[in-house]
Amino acid sequence: MPQVEPVTQKQSGDPNRRSFLAGLLAAGSATVGALLAIPLVRFTLHPVLARTTDKSWSDVGKVDEFQNLDAPVKKLVTIEQRDGWRRTMTEKPVYVSKDAQGQLIVLSAVCTHLGCSVPFVEKERRFICPCHLGNFAPDGTLLSGPPPRSMDRLETKIEDGTLKTQYQFFRQLTHTKEELA
Amino acid sequence: MSADGKESKSGFRAWLDHRTGLDSLLRHTLDEPIPGGAKIAYVFGSGLLFLFLSQIVTGVFLAMYYVPSADHAHTTVAYITKEVTGGSFLRSIHAYGSSAIIIVLLLHMTQTFLYGSYKGRRELVWVAGCVLLALMLGMAFTGYLLPWDQKAFFATTVGTNILSEIPWVGNGLKELLRGGTEMGTLTVSRFFVLHVFVIPACIFAFVAIHVYSFRKAGAAGPATEDPVSPKLPAETFYPKQLVMDMGFATLIIVLLGLVAYFWPMDLGPRADPADTQFMPRPEWYYVPVFQYLKYWHGSTALLGILVIPGIVGLLLVGLPFFDRSLERRPWKRPISVGLFTIVLLGLAALGVSSYRQDMRNPGVAAQLRAQQEATKEFMNAKFEPELSGSSLSAQNVALSNPEAAKGKEIFEAQSCNACHGDNGVGTAAAPKLVGVGAKYDAARIAALLNTPSAKMTAGGMPPVQLKDDEMKPLIAYLQSLN
Ligand code: FES
């Protein structure tokens, strides 16, 4: 039990000392409060700061089936996305085609203009976007229309005879290809 | 602040005080007279208030990630614990906070009791305090279920089952609380609403009553003081008592922080209602009650579960009405102090005997150890995000293979799922089968099914004898699990 000082009903001590103590207490509590707030802030900012950007590779198909490609073929790739504590698996359409050197390339079917899904029109032998009639060559090169750039090529690799791609989204309406996280 | 209360104030402060009366409120609060002066013994009440605030703040932040449904509760808590920055720490502060509240509550009650501070026109303070004790126990009970891990599920199953011992209304009450006859997703929702809205609202109300009626009656001072018209010279709450209270709050948060940092609260494997082995053990503060309830069965159950606790509760709540004498010194109140001590010692003895019984029974001890192991294993595993229901699931893709679809039927017909879980996700009884296709080829799986390895046999895996036309689809199904 602490020593009880002789006390009077009203507090003794001069006002300056009392308000100095009040200031000290206020500053002390503010400091402790700020310290305690740190974990709360970090907790809240987690989804903003610790973004998981590790992109995953999705299978497109066996390389063999693309060997004798004479027109782009549409494939659905399954991509896995993290959404906080859940993951979603969605299918995205891509086109497998060949570049000028005859190498396999994978194109995102998302139009670089405003993001419509671009189909390959067999009869015209080109991609024609149904929304504003952007035209692209079979290798994705921009031919005509409002899109600012050619169709976006996705990263590819071949593993054990399987063509794989890294599906990504890119910013629309820009002249250069910019990744979206 | 009191002596110079009429000092000239700057413009903003004067305006604010004019509009709100904040200054006079603050002065009123800080100048509360304490007969006999400030004492360490008086810090527990404000310590409780501080802990309650800490629970609110941490709780609000946890709710930012938590989802109250049987499907997602465990995943979201695992996410908080394993992935979110500082998540394990915050959750630990919140979870250990409940224990801290119970401890400080006991200290606060004991201090009030020993000092006889409930005497002399302080009935309302005491009764509101008893209600707050019950509400806090309710918070602990409802909060315990929310992570939806094994121990949460089974402890709450047992806890809510006790209700059905009450005659006439017991079963109805149990179903009302559970949102059905069995524990399920509606139970999580109900417990969440109680834990986050209903009980906290009641706590606010009763804290208001408690504090208001306390201030109305005035601080009681030391045990030698007259509880109605204090004689000792008084000291104001500010500054000495305030500094002590703040020091105590700091001590609490530092201790909580250290415990949360060095011994973070764990999370067990997800609740598996089909598990028949699991032995739930309540949190330490419920262990005495848990042990006590073991002694009452059948015809005496009513006496033990309703009558005796009812009498003890009535004695506790009604204390200031039964004990009207103004004598406060504990050594002059042998009966009430004796009873209080007996109840406390009885609770402690019940708790100790519960732990000793568990340790003495080798079967129980082994099961409890196995449960601890399972929890440790789960904690060490990487966080696994939940496959969203709306996404096209690998399983369904695989099951478009008719052979695998048939295998799934066999898997269920053979009750493989009883131990290995639906879709082979695994349970406490048996490991998951998801991914076996990547580990073993069809021939190896067939061989293992026919003659399980020694380790599998030890785990309770029986040999699977099936004809070829059933074995093939089963293996196709197992291979499709990923
Ligand atoms: S969106 Fe494709 S041309 Fe406009």
XYZ file of C-alpha atoms in Angstrom, chain B residues 124-415:
292
model
C -26.482 -0.470 -7.914
C -22.734 -0.237 -8.421
C -22.342 -3.826 -7.273
C -25.295 -5.234 -9.226
C -24.183 -3.510 -12.439
C -20.700 -4.908 -11.806
C -22.106 -8.438 -11.495
C -24.006 -7.986 -14.760
C -20.775 -6.812 -16.374
C -19.027 -9.938 -15.117
C -21.709 -12.089 -16.760
C -21.509 -10.060 -19.973
C -17.731 -10.427 -20.103
C -18.046 -14.184 -19.665
C -20.580 -14.063 -22.503
C -18.076 -12.200 -24.657
C -15.453 -14.845 -23.960
C -17.890 -17.645 -24.739
C -19.169 -16.194 -27.997
C -15.760 -15.049 -29.173
C -14.248 -18.474 -28.637
C -16.344 -20.038 -31.408
C -15.560 -17.477 -34.085
C -12.241 -18.934 -35.394
C -14.176 -22.157 -36.131
C -11.279 -24.455 -35.466
C -11.589 -27.839 -33.816
C -11.419 -26.665 -30.229
C -13.769 -23.758 -30.868
C -16.315 -26.007 -32.488
C -16.270 -28.774 -29.912
C -15.963 -26.551 -26.856
C -18.997 -24.589 -28.022
C -20.888 -27.772 -28.836
C -20.383 -28.887 -25.244
C -21.073 -25.408 -23.898
C -24.377 -25.047 -25.691
C -25.364 -28.621 -24.849
C -25.407 -27.677 -21.162
C -28.427 -25.509 -21.898
C -30.497 -28.536 -22.834
C -30.230 -29.756 -19.232
C -32.556 -26.958 -18.205
C -36.077 -28.374 -17.964
C -38.897 -27.205 -20.246
C -37.075 -24.463 -22.093
C -33.557 -25.888 -22.326
C -33.755 -27.441 -25.765
C -35.564 -24.462 -27.182
C -32.887 -22.135 -25.809
C -30.131 -24.274 -27.239
C -31.703 -24.286 -30.682
C -32.317 -20.573 -30.492
C -28.674 -19.951 -29.677
C -27.408 -22.364 -32.314
C -29.879 -21.360 -34.965
C -30.904 -25.006 -35.359
C -30.461 -28.349 -33.704
C -26.857 -28.681 -34.804
C -23.915 -26.317 -34.792
C -23.502 -24.752 -38.193
C -23.066 -21.600 -40.147
C -26.100 -20.004 -38.485
C -24.404 -20.573 -35.139
C -21.385 -18.601 -36.323
C -23.632 -15.754 -37.458
C -25.502 -15.659 -34.184
C -22.374 -15.794 -32.063
C -20.845 -13.085 -34.212
C -23.848 -10.797 -33.765
C -23.862 -11.422 -30.012
C -20.106 -10.919 -29.754
C -19.918 -7.800 -31.883
C -23.231 -5.990 -31.477
C -25.522 -7.215 -28.720
C -23.217 -7.928 -25.792
C -20.929 -4.907 -26.389
C -24.009 -2.661 -26.482
C -25.117 -4.103 -23.134
C -21.609 -3.637 -21.773
C -21.662 0.046 -22.747
C -24.995 0.469 -20.994
C -23.893 -1.275 -17.824
C -20.528 0.457 -17.725
C -22.478 3.717 -17.823
C -24.708 2.593 -14.959
C -21.717 1.235 -13.037
C -19.645 4.384 -13.374
C -22.529 6.786 -12.898
C -23.822 5.118 -9.753
C -20.259 4.846 -8.478
C -19.724 8.576 -8.912
C -23.116 9.282 -7.372
C -22.242 7.334 -4.239
C -18.653 8.531 -4.248
C -15.411 6.624 -3.866
C -15.524 4.471 -0.756
C -11.909 4.862 0.286
C -10.045 2.420 2.534
C -11.741 -0.321 4.546
C -11.573 1.714 7.715
C -13.563 4.558 6.192
C -17.217 5.244 6.866
C -18.955 4.215 3.600
C -21.750 6.809 3.862
C -20.139 9.962 5.223
C -16.381 9.755 4.708
C -14.212 11.284 7.432
C -10.723 10.962 6.002
C -9.282 13.918 4.135
C -9.828 13.451 0.411
C -7.431 13.716 -2.474
C -8.605 14.390 -5.998
C -8.419 11.731 -8.704
C -6.036 13.951 -10.653
C -3.092 13.707 -10.602
C -1.969 10.860 -8.358
C -4.688 8.303 -8.990
C -4.746 9.148 -12.679
C -1.018 8.525 -12.940
C -1.396 5.210 -11.108
C -4.278 4.204 -13.388
C -2.313 5.125 -16.468
C 0.702 3.255 -15.170
C -1.440 0.173 -14.662
C -2.894 0.471 -18.170
C 0.644 0.711 -19.560
C 1.682 -2.334 -17.564
C -1.283 -4.286 -18.941
C -0.597 -3.414 -22.555
C 3.133 -4.099 -22.209
C 2.473 -7.513 -20.657
C -0.172 -8.332 -23.250
C 2.146 -7.198 -26.015
C 5.020 -9.346 -24.734
C 2.842 -12.439 -24.399
C 1.278 -11.848 -27.819
C 4.686 -11.341 -29.388
C 6.538 -14.280 -27.864
C 3.699 -16.776 -27.498
C 1.262 -15.911 -30.271
C -2.199 -17.424 -30.044
C -2.473 -20.513 -32.205
C -5.212 -21.701 -34.486
C -6.139 -25.354 -34.806
C -7.241 -27.219 -37.909
C -10.610 -26.296 -39.303
C -13.637 -27.646 -37.419
C -14.620 -31.093 -38.566
C -18.039 -31.980 -37.150
C -17.532 -35.622 -38.210
C -14.572 -36.001 -35.861
C -15.552 -38.287 -33.010
C -12.205 -38.312 -31.223
C -11.748 -34.671 -30.419
C -11.679 -33.745 -26.743
C -12.534 -30.129 -26.195
C -11.034 -28.310 -23.253
C -12.311 -24.841 -22.418
C -10.219 -21.769 -21.718
C -8.733 -21.748 -18.222
C -11.435 -19.516 -16.778
C -14.145 -21.951 -17.805
C -12.254 -25.040 -16.626
C -13.683 -24.929 -13.062
C -17.232 -24.793 -14.427
C -16.418 -27.549 -16.911
C -15.071 -29.724 -14.110
C -17.992 -28.889 -11.835
C -20.510 -29.959 -14.469
C -18.885 -33.382 -14.739
C -20.225 -34.267 -11.289
C -23.860 -33.784 -12.139
C -25.698 -36.350 -14.160
C -29.225 -37.643 -14.580
C -31.530 -36.938 -11.667
C -29.141 -34.646 -9.808
C -28.328 -32.622 -12.913
C -31.058 -30.140 -12.143
C -29.677 -29.491 -8.689
C -26.123 -29.084 -9.891
C -26.740 -27.137 -13.051
C -29.620 -24.913 -12.067
C -30.224 -24.792 -8.323
C -26.710 -24.486 -6.897
C -25.387 -21.996 -9.486
C -28.652 -20.107 -9.091
C -28.157 -19.798 -5.336
C -24.508 -18.796 -5.684
C -25.415 -16.242 -8.349
C -28.223 -14.830 -6.223
C -25.950 -14.573 -3.199
C -23.355 -12.782 -5.293
C -25.683 -10.310 -6.986
C -27.739 -9.723 -3.870
C -24.719 -9.290 -1.602
C -25.260 -5.583 -0.805
C -28.915 -6.344 0.002
C -28.186 -9.246 2.362
C -25.178 -7.654 3.962
C -26.576 -4.348 5.217
C -24.077 -3.660 7.990
C -21.768 -0.735 7.439
C -18.798 -2.649 8.832
C -16.181 -2.733 6.082
C -13.049 -4.141 7.694
C -12.629 -7.713 6.368
C -11.471 -9.138 9.689
C -14.784 -8.050 11.215
C -16.811 -9.811 8.489
C -15.799 -13.462 8.913
C -18.936 -14.968 7.347
C -19.024 -13.127 4.041
C -15.246 -13.093 3.639
C -15.187 -16.798 4.529
C -17.869 -17.629 1.969
C -16.132 -15.604 -0.695
C -12.842 -17.347 0.010
C -14.500 -20.764 -0.045
C -16.068 -20.084 -3.435
C -12.773 -18.838 -4.864
C -10.809 -21.757 -3.421
C -13.498 -24.157 -4.617
C -13.202 -22.834 -8.149
C -9.418 -23.086 -8.002
C -9.619 -26.647 -6.670
C -12.036 -27.630 -9.436
C -9.664 -26.201 -12.001
C -6.662 -28.027 -10.581
C -8.496 -31.327 -10.344
C -9.585 -31.003 -13.955
C -5.992 -30.627 -15.132
C -4.859 -33.455 -12.876
C -7.544 -35.798 -14.160
C -6.482 -35.095 -17.725
C -2.861 -35.769 -16.911
C -3.572 -38.984 -15.023
C -5.636 -40.626 -17.724
C -3.103 -41.793 -20.324
C -5.723 -42.045 -23.092
C -6.906 -38.502 -22.515
C -3.381 -37.163 -22.173
C -2.379 -38.840 -25.447
C -5.402 -37.460 -27.280
C -4.772 -33.956 -25.928
C -1.151 -34.215 -27.044
C -2.235 -35.398 -30.487
C -4.546 -32.412 -30.726
C -1.698 -30.118 -29.780
C 0.441 -31.753 -32.451
C -2.294 -31.249 -35.042
C -2.510 -27.589 -34.082
C 1.234 -27.175 -34.340
C 1.256 -28.862 -37.721
C -1.521 -26.639 -38.959
C 0.283 -23.548 -37.702
C 3.455 -24.563 -39.517
C 1.682 -25.180 -42.800
C 1.574 -22.378 -45.322
C -1.676 -20.479 -45.640
C -3.874 -22.044 -48.258
C -6.286 -19.659 -49.906
C -9.802 -20.891 -50.346
C -10.916 -21.748 -53.842
C -13.767 -19.386 -54.558
C -17.046 -21.155 -55.171
C -17.812 -19.178 -58.259
C -14.557 -19.994 -59.969
C -14.430 -22.964 -62.188
C -12.932 -25.511 -59.912
C -10.341 -27.974 -60.911
C -12.442 -30.684 -59.357
C -15.419 -30.062 -61.546
C -13.236 -29.950 -64.603
C -11.748 -33.255 -63.632
C -15.151 -34.728 -62.940
C -16.242 -34.064 -66.466
C -14.271 -37.271 -66.880
C -17.057 -39.863 -66.310
C -14.594 -42.397 -64.952
C -13.549 -40.002 -62.170
C -17.180 -39.102 -61.472
C -17.932 -42.778 -60.951
C -14.853 -43.005 -58.732
C -16.226 -40.208 -56.548
C -19.356 -42.290 -55.963
C -17.230 -45.264 -54.970
C -15.100 -43.020 -52.740
C -18.239 -42.026 -50.890
C -19.868 -45.462 -50.970
C -16.722 -46.969 -49.404
C -16.819 -44.189 -46.770
